[in-house]
Coordinates of C-alpha atoms in Angstrom, one line a residue:
Chain I
M1 CA 256.8 57.8 286.5
P2 CA 259.8 57.4 284.3
D3 CA 263.2 56.4 285.7
A4 CA 264.8 59.7 286.7
A5 CA 268.3 58.7 285.8
A6 CA 267.2 57.5 282.4
V7 CA 265.4 60.8 281.8
R8 CA 268.5 62.8 282.8
R9 CA 270.5 60.8 280.2
S10 CA 267.8 61.6 277.6
V11 CA 267.9 65.3 278.5
A12 CA 271.7 65.2 278.0
A13 CA 271.3 63.5 274.6
V14 CA 268.8 66.0 273.4
W15 CA 270.9 68.8 274.7
R16 CA 274.0 67.6 272.8
I17 CA 272.0 67.5 269.6
E18 CA 270.0 70.7 270.0
S19 CA 271.9 73.2 272.2
A20 CA 274.0 74.8 269.5
R21 CA 271.1 75.4 267.2
I22 CA 269.0 76.8 270.1
V23 CA 271.7 79.2 271.3
A24 CA 272.4 80.3 267.7
G25 CA 268.8 81.0 267.0
L26 CA 268.3 82.9 270.3
T27 CA 271.4 84.9 269.7
R28 CA 270.2 86.0 266.3
M29 CA 266.8 87.0 267.9
T30 CA 268.1 88.8 270.9
G31 CA 271.4 90.1 269.4
D32 CA 273.1 89.2 272.7
F33 CA 275.1 86.0 272.9
A34 CA 275.6 85.9 276.6
F35 CA 271.9 86.5 277.2
A36 CA 271.0 83.8 274.7
E37 CA 273.4 81.3 276.4
D38 CA 271.9 82.0 279.8
L39 CA 268.4 81.5 278.4
A40 CA 269.3 78.2 276.9
Q41 CA 270.9 77.0 280.1
D42 CA 267.8 78.0 282.0
A43 CA 265.7 75.9 279.6
L44 CA 268.0 73.0 280.2
A45 CA 267.6 73.4 283.9
A46 CA 263.8 73.5 283.4
A47 CA 264.0 70.3 281.4
L48 CA 266.0 68.5 284.1
E49 CA 263.3 69.6 286.6
Q50 CA 260.2 68.8 284.6
W51 CA 260.9 65.9 282.3
P52 CA 261.5 63.3 285.0
A53 CA 258.0 64.0 286.3
E54 CA 256.1 64.7 283.0
G55 CA 258.1 62.6 280.6
V56 CA 260.2 63.7 277.6
P57 CA 258.1 65.8 275.3
R58 CA 257.4 64.7 271.7
H59 CA 259.5 67.5 270.2
P60 CA 262.2 68.1 272.9
G61 CA 264.2 70.6 270.8
A62 CA 261.1 72.7 270.2
W63 CA 260.2 72.5 273.9
L64 CA 263.6 73.8 274.9
T65 CA 263.4 76.6 272.4
A66 CA 259.9 77.6 273.5
V67 CA 260.9 77.7 277.2
A68 CA 264.0 79.7 276.4
K69 CA 262.0 82.2 274.4
R70 CA 259.3 82.5 277.1
R71 CA 262.1 83.3 279.6
A72 CA 263.4 86.0 277.3
I73 CA 260.0 87.6 277.2
D74 CA 259.6 87.4 281.0
Q75 CA 263.0 89.0 281.5
W76 CA 262.2 91.8 279.1
R77 CA 258.8 92.4 280.6
R78 CA 260.4 92.6 284.0
R79 CA 263.0 95.2 283.0
E80 CA 261.9 98.7 284.1
R81 CA 263.2 100.6 281.2
Q82 CA 261.5 99.0 278.3
D83 CA 262.6 100.5 275.0
A84 CA 260.5 100.2 271.9
R85 CA 262.8 97.7 270.3
V86 CA 262.6 95.3 273.1
A87 CA 258.8 95.7 273.2
V88 CA 258.6 94.8 269.5
I89 CA 260.8 91.8 269.8
A90 CA 258.9 90.6 272.9
H91 CA 255.6 91.0 271.0
D92 CA 256.8 89.1 268.0
L93 CA 258.1 86.3 270.2
E94 CA 254.8 86.1 272.0
E95 CA 253.0 85.8 268.7
E96 CA 255.3 83.2 267.5
Q97 CA 254.8 81.2 270.7
R98 CA 251.1 81.3 270.3
L99 CA 251.3 80.1 266.7
A100 CA 253.8 77.3 267.0
V101 CA 254.4 75.3 270.1
D102 CA 255.3 72.0 268.5
A103 CA 256.3 73.0 264.9
D104 CA 259.8 74.0 264.0
P105 CA 259.4 76.2 261.0
S106 CA 263.0 77.4 260.9
D107 CA 264.8 78.0 257.7
P108 CA 267.7 75.5 257.3
D109 CA 269.9 78.1 255.5
E110 CA 269.4 80.5 258.4
I111 CA 270.3 77.8 260.9
H112 CA 273.4 77.1 258.8
D113 CA 274.5 80.7 259.0
D114 CA 273.6 81.1 262.7
M115 CA 275.7 78.0 263.5
L116 CA 278.7 79.4 261.7
R117 CA 278.3 82.7 263.5
L118 CA 278.1 80.8 266.8
V119 CA 281.4 78.9 266.0
F120 CA 283.1 82.2 265.2
I121 CA 281.8 83.8 268.4
A122 CA 282.9 81.0 270.6
C123 CA 286.4 81.2 269.1
H124 CA 286.5 85.0 269.0
P125 CA 290.0 86.6 269.1
V126 CA 289.1 88.7 272.1
L127 CA 289.2 85.5 274.2
A128 CA 292.1 83.7 275.6
R129 CA 292.8 80.3 274.1
E130 CA 291.5 78.4 277.2
A131 CA 288.3 80.4 277.1
R132 CA 287.8 79.7 273.4
V133 CA 288.2 76.0 274.1
A134 CA 285.8 75.9 277.0
L135 CA 283.2 78.0 275.2
T136 CA 283.4 76.0 272.0
L137 CA 282.9 72.7 273.9
R138 CA 280.1 74.1 275.9
V139 CA 278.2 76.2 273.3
V140 CA 278.9 74.4 270.1
G141 CA 279.6 70.9 271.4
G142 CA 276.8 70.9 274.0
L143 CA 279.0 69.7 276.8
T144 CA 278.3 70.8 280.3
S145 CA 280.8 72.6 282.5
E146 CA 281.1 69.4 284.5
E147 CA 282.0 67.3 281.4
I148 CA 284.5 69.9 280.2
A149 CA 286.1 70.0 283.7
R150 CA 286.3 66.2 283.8
M151 CA 287.9 66.0 280.4
F152 CA 290.5 68.6 281.1
L153 CA 291.1 67.4 284.7
Q154 CA 290.2 70.9 286.0
P155 CA 287.9 72.0 288.8
V156 CA 284.4 72.7 287.7
A157 CA 284.5 76.1 289.3
T158 CA 287.5 77.0 287.1
V159 CA 285.7 76.1 283.9
Q160 CA 282.5 77.9 285.0
Q161 CA 284.5 81.1 285.8
R162 CA 286.2 80.9 282.5
I163 CA 282.9 80.7 280.7
V164 CA 281.3 83.5 282.7
R165 CA 284.3 85.7 282.1
A166 CA 284.4 84.8 278.4
K167 CA 280.7 85.7 278.0
K168 CA 281.3 89.1 279.7
Q169 CA 284.2 89.8 277.3
L170 CA 281.9 89.0 274.4
A171 CA 279.4 91.6 275.4
G172 CA 278.8 94.0 272.5
V173 CA 280.7 91.7 270.1
P174 CA 278.5 91.5 267.0
F175 CA 277.0 88.1 266.1
E176 CA 278.3 87.8 262.6
V177 CA 280.4 85.8 260.2
P178 CA 283.6 87.9 259.8
P179 CA 284.0 89.9 256.6
R180 CA 285.9 88.2 253.8
E181 CA 289.2 89.9 254.5
E182 CA 289.2 88.6 258.1
F183 CA 287.5 85.3 257.3
D184 CA 290.6 83.1 256.7
E185 CA 292.3 84.4 259.9
R186 CA 289.3 83.8 262.0
L187 CA 288.7 80.4 260.5
G188 CA 292.3 79.6 261.2
G189 CA 291.6 80.4 264.9
V190 CA 288.6 78.1 264.9
L191 CA 290.6 75.2 263.4
G192 CA 293.3 75.9 265.9
V193 CA 290.8 75.5 268.8
L194 CA 289.4 72.2 267.4
Y195 CA 292.9 70.8 266.9
L196 CA 293.9 71.8 270.4
V197 CA 290.9 69.9 271.8
F198 CA 291.8 66.9 269.6
T199 CA 295.5 66.9 270.6
E200 CA 294.7 67.3 274.3
G201 CA 292.6 64.2 274.0
H202 CA 295.3 62.0 272.6
T203 CA 298.5 63.4 274.1
A204 CA 297.3 64.5 277.5
T205 CA 299.8 67.1 278.6
A206 CA 299.3 66.4 282.3
G207 CA 297.8 63.7 284.6
D208 CA 298.1 59.9 284.7
D209 CA 296.1 59.1 281.6
W210 CA 297.8 58.7 278.3
M211 CA 294.6 59.4 276.4
R212 CA 291.2 61.0 276.8
P213 CA 289.6 59.7 273.6
E214 CA 286.2 61.1 274.3
L215 CA 287.8 64.6 274.0
S216 CA 289.4 63.7 270.7
F217 CA 286.2 62.2 269.4
E218 CA 284.3 65.4 270.4
A219 CA 286.8 67.4 268.3
V220 CA 286.3 65.0 265.3
R221 CA 282.5 65.5 265.6
L222 CA 282.9 69.3 265.8
A223 CA 285.2 69.2 262.7
R224 CA 282.5 67.3 260.9
V225 CA 280.1 70.0 261.9
L226 CA 282.5 72.7 260.6
V227 CA 282.9 70.9 257.3
G228 CA 279.1 71.1 256.8
L229 CA 279.3 74.9 257.6
A230 CA 282.3 75.8 255.5
P231 CA 282.4 73.1 252.8
R232 CA 284.5 75.2 250.4
E233 CA 287.5 75.7 252.7
P234 CA 290.2 73.2 252.0
E235 CA 291.8 73.4 255.4
V236 CA 288.6 72.4 257.1
H237 CA 288.5 69.2 255.2
A238 CA 292.2 68.8 255.8
L239 CA 291.8 69.2 259.6
L240 CA 289.1 66.6 259.6
A241 CA 291.3 64.3 257.6
L242 CA 294.2 64.8 260.0
M243 CA 291.9 63.9 262.9
E244 CA 290.4 60.9 261.3
L245 CA 293.7 59.5 260.2
T246 CA 295.2 60.1 263.6
A247 CA 292.2 58.7 265.5
A248 CA 292.3 55.6 263.3
R249 CA 295.3 54.5 265.3
F250 CA 293.8 55.0 268.8
P251 CA 292.6 51.3 269.2
A252 CA 296.3 50.2 269.0
R253 CA 297.7 53.0 271.2
L254 CA 296.8 51.4 274.5
G255 CA 298.2 48.1 275.8
A256 CA 296.3 45.6 277.9
D257 CA 297.2 47.4 281.1
G258 CA 296.5 50.8 279.7
E259 CA 300.2 51.4 279.0
P260 CA 301.0 53.5 275.9
V261 CA 302.1 51.6 272.8
L262 CA 304.2 53.7 270.4
L263 CA 303.8 53.7 266.7
A264 CA 306.6 51.2 266.0
E265 CA 305.2 48.6 268.4
Q266 CA 301.5 49.0 267.5
D267 CA 299.5 46.1 266.2
R268 CA 298.5 47.7 262.9
R269 CA 295.7 45.3 262.4
R270 CA 293.8 47.0 265.2
W271 CA 293.7 50.4 263.3
D272 CA 290.3 51.5 262.4
R273 CA 290.1 51.0 258.6
A274 CA 286.8 52.8 258.2
A275 CA 288.3 55.9 259.8
I276 CA 291.3 55.7 257.5
R277 CA 289.0 55.5 254.5
R278 CA 287.1 58.5 255.8
G279 CA 290.3 60.5 256.5
R280 CA 291.7 59.7 253.0
A281 CA 288.5 60.8 251.4
S282 CA 288.6 64.1 253.3
L283 CA 292.2 64.7 252.4
A284 CA 291.4 64.1 248.8
R285 CA 288.6 66.6 249.0
A286 CA 290.9 69.2 250.6
Q287 CA 293.5 68.7 247.8
E288 CA 290.8 68.9 245.2
I289 CA 289.4 72.2 246.5
A290 CA 292.9 73.7 247.2
G291 CA 293.9 72.9 243.6
D292 CA 296.8 75.1 242.5
R293 CA 296.9 77.0 245.8
G294 CA 298.8 74.0 247.2
L295 CA 298.4 72.2 250.5
G296 CA 298.0 74.1 253.8
P297 CA 299.6 73.0 257.2
Y298 CA 296.7 70.7 258.2
A299 CA 296.7 69.0 254.8
L300 CA 300.5 68.4 255.0
Q301 CA 300.1 66.9 258.5
A302 CA 297.2 64.8 257.2
A303 CA 299.4 63.6 254.3
I304 CA 302.0 62.5 256.9
A305 CA 299.4 60.7 259.0
E306 CA 298.1 59.0 255.8
Q307 CA 301.5 57.6 254.9
H308 CA 301.8 56.1 258.4
D309 CA 298.3 54.6 258.2
L310 CA 298.9 53.0 254.8
A311 CA 302.2 51.4 255.8
T312 CA 302.2 47.8 257.0
S313 CA 305.3 48.4 259.2
V314 CA 307.7 51.1 260.2
E315 CA 310.2 49.8 257.7
A316 CA 307.6 49.7 254.9
T317 CA 306.7 53.3 255.5
D318 CA 307.3 55.7 252.6
W319 CA 309.6 58.0 254.7
A320 CA 310.7 60.0 251.7
R321 CA 307.2 61.2 251.2
I322 CA 306.9 62.0 254.9
V323 CA 310.2 64.0 254.7
A324 CA 308.8 65.9 251.7
A325 CA 305.6 66.8 253.6
Y326 CA 307.8 68.0 256.6
D327 CA 309.8 70.1 254.1
G328 CA 306.6 71.7 253.0
L329 CA 305.5 72.3 256.6
A330 CA 308.9 73.8 257.5
A331 CA 308.6 76.1 254.6
L332 CA 305.0 77.2 255.5
A333 CA 305.5 77.7 259.2
P334 CA 309.1 77.1 260.4
S335 CA 309.1 75.9 264.0
P336 CA 311.6 73.9 266.1
V337 CA 309.0 71.2 266.8
I338 CA 308.4 70.6 263.1
E339 CA 312.2 70.6 262.6
L340 CA 312.5 67.9 265.3
N341 CA 309.8 65.8 263.7
R342 CA 311.5 66.3 260.3
A343 CA 314.7 65.1 261.9
V344 CA 313.0 61.8 262.9
A345 CA 311.7 61.3 259.3
V346 CA 315.1 62.1 257.8
S347 CA 316.7 59.5 260.2
M348 CA 314.2 56.9 258.9
A349 CA 314.8 57.8 255.3
E350 CA 318.6 58.4 255.4
G351 CA 319.8 56.9 258.6
P352 CA 320.2 58.1 262.3
A353 CA 323.4 60.1 261.6
A354 CA 321.5 62.4 259.2
G355 CA 318.7 62.9 261.7
L356 CA 321.2 63.6 264.6
A357 CA 322.8 66.4 262.6
I358 CA 319.5 68.2 262.4
V359 CA 318.7 67.5 266.1
D360 CA 322.0 68.8 267.2
G361 CA 321.3 72.0 265.4
L362 CA 318.2 72.5 267.6
A363 CA 320.2 72.3 270.9
G364 CA 319.8 76.0 271.7
E365 CA 316.0 76.2 270.9
K366 CA 314.2 77.7 273.9
R367 CA 310.8 76.3 273.0
L368 CA 312.3 72.8 273.2
A369 CA 314.2 73.3 276.4
V370 CA 311.2 72.8 278.6
T371 CA 309.8 69.6 277.0
H372 CA 311.0 66.0 276.9
L373 CA 310.8 65.9 273.1
L374 CA 314.3 66.9 272.2
P375 CA 316.2 64.6 274.6
S376 CA 313.9 61.7 273.9
V377 CA 314.4 62.0 270.1
R378 CA 318.2 62.5 270.6
G379 CA 318.3 59.5 272.9
E380 CA 316.5 57.4 270.2
L381 CA 319.0 58.4 267.5
L382 CA 322.0 57.9 269.7
A383 CA 320.7 54.4 270.7
R384 CA 320.3 53.5 267.0
L385 CA 323.9 54.6 266.4
G386 CA 325.0 52.3 269.2
R387 CA 326.0 55.2 271.5
D388 CA 324.1 53.6 274.5
E389 CA 325.7 55.6 277.3
E390 CA 324.9 59.0 275.7
A391 CA 321.4 57.6 274.8
H392 CA 320.8 56.5 278.4
A393 CA 321.6 60.0 279.7
E394 CA 319.3 61.6 277.2
F395 CA 316.4 59.3 278.1
E396 CA 316.9 60.0 281.8
R397 CA 316.8 63.7 281.1
A398 CA 313.7 63.3 279.0
A399 CA 312.0 61.3 281.8
G400 CA 312.7 64.1 284.2
L401 CA 311.0 66.6 281.9
A402 CA 307.9 64.5 281.0
R403 CA 304.7 65.8 282.7
N404 CA 302.6 62.8 281.8
A405 CA 303.1 59.9 284.2
R406 CA 302.6 57.3 281.4
E407 CA 305.0 59.0 279.1
R408 CA 307.6 59.2 281.9
A409 CA 307.3 55.4 282.4
V410 CA 308.0 54.8 278.7
L411 CA 311.1 57.0 278.8
L412 CA 312.4 55.3 282.0
A413 CA 312.0 51.9 280.3
K414 CA 314.1 53.2 277.4
A415 CA 316.7 54.5 279.8
A416 CA 316.8 51.1 281.4
A417 CA 317.1 49.4 278.0
T418 CA 320.2 51.5 277.2
G419 CA 321.9 50.5 280.4
G420 CA 322.0 51.8 284.0
R421 CA 319.2 51.3 286.5
R422 CA 316.0 49.4 285.8
P423 CA 312.8 51.4 286.0
A424 CA 311.8 49.4 289.1
D425 CA 314.7 50.9 291.0
A426 CA 314.0 54.4 289.9
Chain X
M1 CA 281.9 56.8 271.4
S2 CA 280.2 53.7 269.9
K3 CA 278.8 52.9 266.5
Y4 CA 275.1 52.1 266.2
M5 CA 273.2 50.6 263.3
L6 CA 269.7 51.8 262.7
I7 CA 267.9 49.1 260.8
M8 CA 264.7 50.1 259.0
R9 CA 261.7 47.8 258.8
A10 CA 258.0 48.1 258.1
D11 CA 254.9 45.9 258.5
D12 CA 252.1 45.8 255.9
T13 CA 250.6 49.0 257.1
G14 CA 253.9 50.7 257.0
A15 CA 254.7 49.4 253.5
A16 CA 251.2 50.5 252.3
N17 CA 251.6 54.0 253.9
Y18 CA 255.0 54.3 252.3
E19 CA 253.4 53.6 248.8
Q20 CA 251.0 56.5 249.4
I21 CA 253.7 59.1 249.9
P22 CA 255.0 60.8 246.7
F23 CA 258.6 59.7 246.1
E24 CA 259.8 63.3 246.0
Q25 CA 258.5 63.8 249.5
V26 CA 260.2 60.7 250.8
I27 CA 263.5 61.8 249.2
E28 CA 263.1 65.2 250.8
A29 CA 262.3 64.0 254.3
M30 CA 265.1 61.4 254.2
G31 CA 267.4 64.0 252.8
R32 CA 266.7 66.4 255.6
Y33 CA 267.2 63.7 258.2
N34 CA 270.5 62.6 256.7
E35 CA 271.7 66.1 256.4
A36 CA 270.8 66.8 260.1
M37 CA 273.0 63.8 261.1
M38 CA 275.8 64.8 258.7
N39 CA 275.7 68.3 260.1
A40 CA 275.9 67.0 263.6
G41 CA 278.9 64.9 262.6
V42 CA 277.4 61.6 263.7
L43 CA 276.5 59.9 260.4
L44 CA 279.1 57.3 259.1
A45 CA 277.2 55.3 256.5
G46 CA 273.8 54.5 255.3
E47 CA 272.2 52.6 252.4
G48 CA 268.7 51.8 251.3
L49 CA 267.8 48.4 250.1
S50 CA 266.0 47.8 246.8
D51 CA 262.6 46.0 246.6
A52 CA 262.5 42.6 248.3
S53 CA 261.2 41.1 245.0
E54 CA 264.7 41.7 243.5
G55 CA 266.3 39.7 246.3
F56 CA 266.2 36.0 247.2
V57 CA 266.4 33.8 250.2
V58 CA 268.8 31.1 251.2
D59 CA 267.0 28.6 253.4
F60 CA 269.2 26.5 255.7
S61 CA 266.3 24.3 257.0
G62 CA 267.2 21.3 254.9
E63 CA 270.4 19.3 254.5
E64 CA 271.6 21.6 251.8
P65 CA 271.1 25.4 251.7
L66 CA 268.3 26.1 249.3
V67 CA 268.0 29.2 247.2
T68 CA 264.4 30.4 246.7
D69 CA 262.6 33.5 245.6
G70 CA 261.0 33.7 249.0
P71 CA 258.9 34.1 251.0
F72 CA 261.1 36.4 253.2
G73 CA 259.0 35.9 256.2
E74 CA 256.7 38.4 257.8
T75 CA 256.8 41.8 256.1
R76 CA 257.9 43.5 259.3
E77 CA 260.9 41.2 259.5
L78 CA 262.2 42.7 256.3
F79 CA 265.1 45.2 256.4
N80 CA 264.7 48.1 254.0
G81 CA 267.8 50.0 254.7
F82 CA 270.2 51.1 257.4
W83 CA 272.3 54.0 258.9
I84 CA 275.5 53.7 260.9
I85 CA 276.0 56.5 263.3
E86 CA 278.5 57.4 266.0
A87 CA 277.0 58.4 269.3
S88 CA 278.4 59.0 272.7
T89 CA 275.6 57.3 274.6
R90 CA 272.8 54.8 274.0
E91 CA 270.4 57.7 274.6
E92 CA 272.0 59.8 272.0
A93 CA 271.6 57.0 269.4
A94 CA 267.9 56.7 270.5
E95 CA 267.4 60.4 270.1
W96 CA 268.6 60.3 266.5
A97 CA 266.6 57.2 265.8
K98 CA 263.4 58.9 267.1
R99 CA 264.0 61.7 264.5
A100 CA 263.8 59.4 261.5
P101 CA 261.0 60.5 259.2
L102 CA 259.0 57.3 259.5
G103 CA 255.3 56.7 260.2
P104 CA 253.0 54.1 261.6
G105 CA 253.9 50.6 260.7
A106 CA 257.6 51.4 260.5
F107 CA 260.2 50.2 262.9
L108 CA 263.8 51.0 263.6
E109 CA 265.9 48.3 265.2
V110 CA 268.9 50.0 266.8
R111 CA 272.0 47.8 267.4
R112 CA 275.4 48.7 268.7
V113 CA 278.1 47.7 266.2
N114 CA 280.8 45.5 267.6
G115 CA 284.3 46.9 267.6
P116 CA 287.7 45.1 268.0
E117 CA 287.3 45.5 271.8
D118 CA 284.3 43.1 271.7
F119 CA 286.5 40.2 270.6
P120 CA 289.5 38.3 272.1
Q121 CA 292.5 39.8 270.3
D122 CA 294.5 36.6 270.6
N123 CA 292.0 34.4 268.9
E124 CA 293.5 33.0 265.7
W125 CA 290.4 33.6 263.6
I126 CA 290.0 37.2 264.8
K127 CA 293.7 37.7 263.9
K128 CA 293.1 36.2 260.5
E129 CA 290.1 38.4 259.9
E130 CA 292.1 41.5 260.9
G131 CA 294.8 40.4 258.4
W132 CA 292.2 40.2 255.7
R133 CA 290.9 43.7 256.6
E134 CA 294.5 45.0 256.4
E135 CA 294.9 43.5 252.9
Q136 CA 291.6 44.9 251.8
A137 CA 292.7 48.4 252.9
A138 CA 296.1 48.0 251.3
R139 CA 294.4 47.0 248.0
A140 CA 292.0 49.9 248.3
A141 CA 294.9 52.2 248.9
G142 CA 296.6 51.0 245.7
D143 CA 293.6 52.0 243.6
D144 CA 294.5 55.7 243.3

């Protein structure tokens, strides 16, 4: 008998590769996303039960699909009120099952469409943001509720409830690629979900870990999937570029003891050159497709990341180009967070006083009041101007607002460096 | 997430089988396989190698390295091409490898690709090599 733990890992691997395709195909057939997802999960449970004893089948994906379809037929047969439509579908499915157990005669173009529909369903606007994230990771990414819960440091029950509720909300929502006039907006929502997953992975908003790279890498993988599904959309390429160019710096973001290392102190030799190359290629592709339409927000952010990745040091960075990209971003979608980042870039290009002038203009911004960002940037600029006492106060304020333990430690160290107590006494 | 290299090899049977299949069909099967991995977001790189007869061997058995036309060794020791994929587990890499459109006589050797974490960062040669990589990247960046 095969090693049960090894088989379980194999099931997980097959599931990651196959689940989205299975759910997409079942949804097209049944017209009911929630039902399809339940069927696929049932098939997964069956695999976990049977494969350890019987071994992994030769065509595991086909096996899972066959089991899911058989369950669909069983459920329909059991339903008392069997309308004609259901009977026809059940009959067709039975035929199909008889004819092809091992073969997988699916049309690749159809799969392509089904997958895109599935992505749009998982990120449907009727759902709250958290629900979109959970459903995308589960249905498109093939992650289990346990894996999602672990990555987001949430109880499994919370994630499960979120998914169940989301599936209920999607009842009756048609399984379709949105019409052209809605397409851009819906795609924008999808990109937003992927970027949220990515960002949560590398700037964890809560908890003790500075990074959860597996979450970020999952987002990168899903962005690559999306590029395959929507290859003519410049912002899809741009988002992938942004992720690759940002993830390229991950190897240098953690010190020997797991402490965060900020951009200025990073050993740039540890950056992933292959990822930088891939990111630059994606950005070039985005620019090429966008043509005269100009760069979108993800492309502009990717252009900023690209400048950081190309520079051999903070001093050697082309800050003027970064400022220009922030100007573009501020024009596209003005926000205090972008303005704050622009202030940092300006301070590098023109000196800390110029940056501080922008930062001081943001003092009343409500969105910045609850985060540590404003005081930590202000502290930085004040320190560079030699105004240590004021800088110290800002760093302490920032540390008090930081929700991530690692981030707090960095800010306390900066507070200590600008005078006052040492972090050990804090 | 780790990188894995899938290294393609074939013995005499495999090489003979391969000769039997129309080239169009090979291209199609490989194309589908590559597309599946691209679509899943796991494929990072891949190249096929040209016929071994175009290559040569450097033999280190003697005092001086000797360049010869071959032999290359057993047919099944020959590499014919490779893929580099990114997978979250060893099993996922195995699952992708199992899907390669290869037949009897073919082998895939799957190896994890070392990353910076596999080397001591303070070693002077490692540092030198990283410096070289950085220069290469800067040069590539200057090309456009």
